[in-house]
C-alpha positions as CSV (number, residue, x, y, z in Angstrom):
1,X,-35.0,-9.6,8.8
2,X,-32.1,-10.7,6.5
3,X,-32.0,-7.3,4.9
4,X,-32.0,-5.6,8.3
5,X,-29.2,-7.9,9.5
6,X,-27.1,-7.2,6.4
7,X,-27.7,-3.5,6.8
8,X,-26.5,-3.6,10.4
9,X,-23.4,-5.6,9.4
10,X,-22.7,-3.2,6.6
11,X,-23.0,-0.2,8.9
12,X,-20.8,-1.9,11.5
13,X,-18.1,-2.6,8.9
14,X,-18.3,0.9,7.5
15,X,-17.9,2.4,11.0
16,X,-14.9,0.1,11.6
17,X,-13.3,1.3,8.3
18,X,-13.9,4.9,9.3
19,X,-12.3,4.5,12.7
20,X,-9.4,2.5,11.2
21,X,-8.7,5.3,8.8
22,X,-9.1,8.0,11.4
23,X,-6.7,6.4,13.8
24,X,-4.1,5.4,11.3
25,X,-1.8,8.4,11.9
26,X,-1.9,7.8,15.6
27,X,-1.0,4.2,15.1
28,X,1.8,5.1,12.8
29,X,3.3,7.6,15.3
30,X,3.0,5.3,18.3
31,X,4.0,1.9,16.6
32,X,2.9,-1.5,17.8
33,X,4.7,-1.8,21.1
34,X,3.4,1.5,22.5
35,X,-0.1,1.2,21.2
36,X,-3.2,0.2,23.2
37,X,-6.8,1.1,22.5
38,X,-6.7,3.5,25.5
39,X,-3.5,5.1,24.2
40,X,-5.1,5.5,20.8
41,X,-8.2,7.0,22.3
42,X,-6.1,9.5,24.2
43,X,-4.5,10.6,21.0
44,X,-7.7,10.8,18.9
45,X,-11.2,12.2,19.1
46,X,-12.7,8.9,19.8
47,X,-13.3,7.4,23.3
48,X,-11.9,4.2,24.5
49,X,-15.4,2.8,24.8
50,X,-16.1,3.5,21.1
51,X,-12.9,1.9,19.9
52,X,-13.5,-1.1,22.2
53,X,-17.0,-1.6,20.8
54,X,-15.8,-1.8,17.2
55,X,-12.5,-3.6,17.8
56,X,-11.8,-6.4,20.2
57,X,-8.2,-5.3,20.8
58,X,-5.3,-3.3,19.4
59,X,-4.4,-6.1,17.0
60,X,-7.8,-5.9,15.4
61,X,-7.6,-2.2,15.0
62,X,-4.0,-2.2,13.6
63,X,-4.8,-4.9,11.1
64,X,-7.9,-3.1,10.0
65,X,-6.0,0.2,9.5
66,X,-3.0,-1.2,7.8
67,X,-5.1,-3.4,5.5
68,X,-7.0,-0.3,4.3
69,X,-3.9,1.8,3.8
70,X,-2.1,-0.9,1.8
71,X,-5.2,-1.3,-0.4
72,X,-5.0,2.4,-1.2
73,X,-1.3,2.0,-2.0
74,X,-2.0,-0.9,-4.4
75,X,-4.6,1.2,-6.3
76,X,-2.0,4.1,-6.6
77,X,0.5,1.8,-8.4
78,X,-2.3,0.2,-10.5
79,X,-3.2,3.6,-11.8
80,X,0.4,4.2,-12.9
81,X,0.3,0.9,-14.7
82,X,-3.0,1.6,-16.4
83,X,-2.0,5.1,-17.6
84,X,1.4,4.3,-18.9
85,X,1.7,3.6,-22.7
86,X,5.5,3.7,-23.0
87,X,8.3,1.8,-21.1
88,X,10.0,5.0,-19.9
89,X,6.6,6.6,-19.0
90,X,5.9,3.6,-16.7
91,X,9.5,3.8,-15.3
92,X,9.2,7.4,-14.4
93,X,5.7,7.0,-13.0
94,X,6.7,4.0,-10.9
95,X,9.8,5.7,-9.5
96,X,7.9,8.9,-8.8
97,X,5.2,7.0,-6.9
98,X,7.8,5.1,-4.8
99,X,9.6,8.3,-4.0
100,X,6.5,10.2,-3.0
101,X,5.2,7.5,-0.7
102,X,8.5,7.4,1.2
103,X,8.6,11.2,1.5
104,X,4.9,11.7,2.4
105,X,3.9,8.5,4.2
106,X,7.0,7.1,5.9
107,X,5.4,6.6,9.3
108,X,2.6,4.5,7.8
109,X,5.1,2.3,6.0
110,X,7.1,2.0,9.3
111,X,3.9,0.7,10.9
112,X,3.5,-1.9,8.2
113,X,7.1,-3.2,8.7
114,X,6.6,-3.1,12.5
115,X,3.5,-5.2,12.1
116,X,5.2,-7.6,9.7
117,X,8.0,-8.1,12.1
118,X,5.6,-8.8,15.0
119,X,4.0,-11.5,12.9
120,X,7.2,-13.5,13.4
121,X,6.4,-13.7,17.1
122,X,2.6,-13.5,17.3
123,X,0.2,-15.9,15.6
124,X,-2.6,-13.4,15.7
125,X,-0.9,-11.4,13.0
126,X,0.3,-14.0,10.6
127,X,-2.7,-14.8,8.4
128,X,-3.6,-11.1,7.8
129,X,0.0,-10.1,7.3
130,X,0.5,-12.9,4.8
131,X,-2.6,-11.7,2.9
132,X,-1.5,-8.1,2.8
133,X,2.0,-9.2,1.7
134,X,0.6,-11.3,-1.1
135,X,-1.5,-8.4,-2.3
136,X,1.7,-6.3,-2.5
137,X,3.5,-9.1,-4.4
138,X,0.6,-9.3,-6.9
139,X,0.8,-5.5,-7.3
140,X,4.5,-5.6,-8.0
141,X,4.0,-8.4,-10.5
142,X,1.4,-6.4,-12.4
143,X,4.0,-3.6,-12.7
144,X,6.6,-6.0,-14.0
145,X,4.2,-7.6,-16.5
146,X,3.5,-4.2,-17.9
147,X,7.2,-3.4,-18.1
148,X,7.5,-6.7,-20.0
149,X,4.7,-5.8,-22.4
150,X,5.9,-2.3,-23.1
151,X,9.6,-3.3,-23.4
152,X,9.1,-6.4,-25.4
153,X,11.2,-8.4,-23.0
154,X,10.2,-11.7,-21.2
155,X,10.1,-11.9,-17.5
156,X,12.8,-14.2,-16.2
157,X,12.0,-14.3,-12.5
158,X,8.9,-15.5,-10.5
159,X,6.7,-13.0,-8.7
160,X,8.1,-13.7,-5.3
161,X,11.6,-12.9,-6.4
162,X,10.6,-9.6,-8.0
163,X,8.7,-8.6,-4.9
164,X,11.6,-9.5,-2.6
165,X,13.9,-7.3,-4.6
166,X,11.7,-4.2,-4.6
167,X,10.5,-4.7,-1.0
168,X,14.1,-4.9,0.1
169,X,15.1,-1.8,-1.7
170,X,12.1,0.1,-0.4
171,X,12.6,-1.0,3.2
172,X,16.3,0.0,3.0
173,X,15.3,3.4,1.7
174,X,12.8,3.8,4.4
175,X,15.3,3.2,7.1
176,X,17.8,5.7,5.6
177,X,15.0,8.3,5.1
178,X,13.9,8.0,8.8
179,X,17.6,8.4,9.8
180,X,17.7,11.7,7.9
181,X,19.5,10.7,4.8
182,X,18.4,13.2,2.2
183,X,19.6,11.0,-0.7
184,X,17.7,8.0,0.4
185,X,14.9,8.4,-2.0
186,X,17.0,9.3,-5.1
187,X,19.3,6.4,-4.3
188,X,16.4,4.0,-4.1
189,X,15.0,5.2,-7.4
190,X,18.4,4.6,-9.1
191,X,18.6,1.1,-7.6
192,X,15.0,0.3,-8.5
193,X,15.7,1.3,-12.1
194,X,18.8,-0.9,-12.2
195,X,16.9,-3.8,-10.7
196,X,14.1,-3.5,-13.3
197,X,16.6,-3.5,-16.2
198,X,18.5,-6.4,-14.6
199,X,15.3,-8.4,-14.0
200,X,13.8,-7.6,-17.4
201,X,16.5,-6.3,-19.7
202,X,16.8,-3.1,-21.7
203,X,13.8,-2.6,-24.1
204,X,14.6,-3.0,-27.8
205,X,17.8,-5.1,-27.3
206,X,18.0,-8.5,-29.0
207,X,17.1,-11.5,-26.9
């Protein structure tokens, strides 16, 4: 009976994950304020009844979708860290990944910032948003630790400060990109490079 129960739970969780991923683009295009399970159903291949069965409300669905998307983002940057063996290789890989995700996935990041802003007003979001935010902070810290290792320079700021710097630059770029600024991505990449060197220091320079 325990095996059957676990199997049912696993299938239910897997189906939730599939629906969360499938409706992510709709969520991203609509945003939090204009989203309801019925609205999502009307803009996807799934019925309102199906979505309501697997998710108690739109908050549940949005959190599921964003959590999955951000987990994919984290893996993307971790791959850059794992594959880089030189300081400049890591720099180029990190900057390229940042630029590509703004150009290719801006609506999805917009949904994340929308959700994070809503957590200031709604208790239902706060724990999950804090968890996702912490995972992004840890991801940025892994990047900075690798820069430190490859550059032979000590880190001089705590993880929260490093994350705040890069998150601020990324959000600023996203706003400009969505407003049609064609130089938004290249400007962000230049600023991120400067920030890394300021936070860490040029590799090979005396301490």
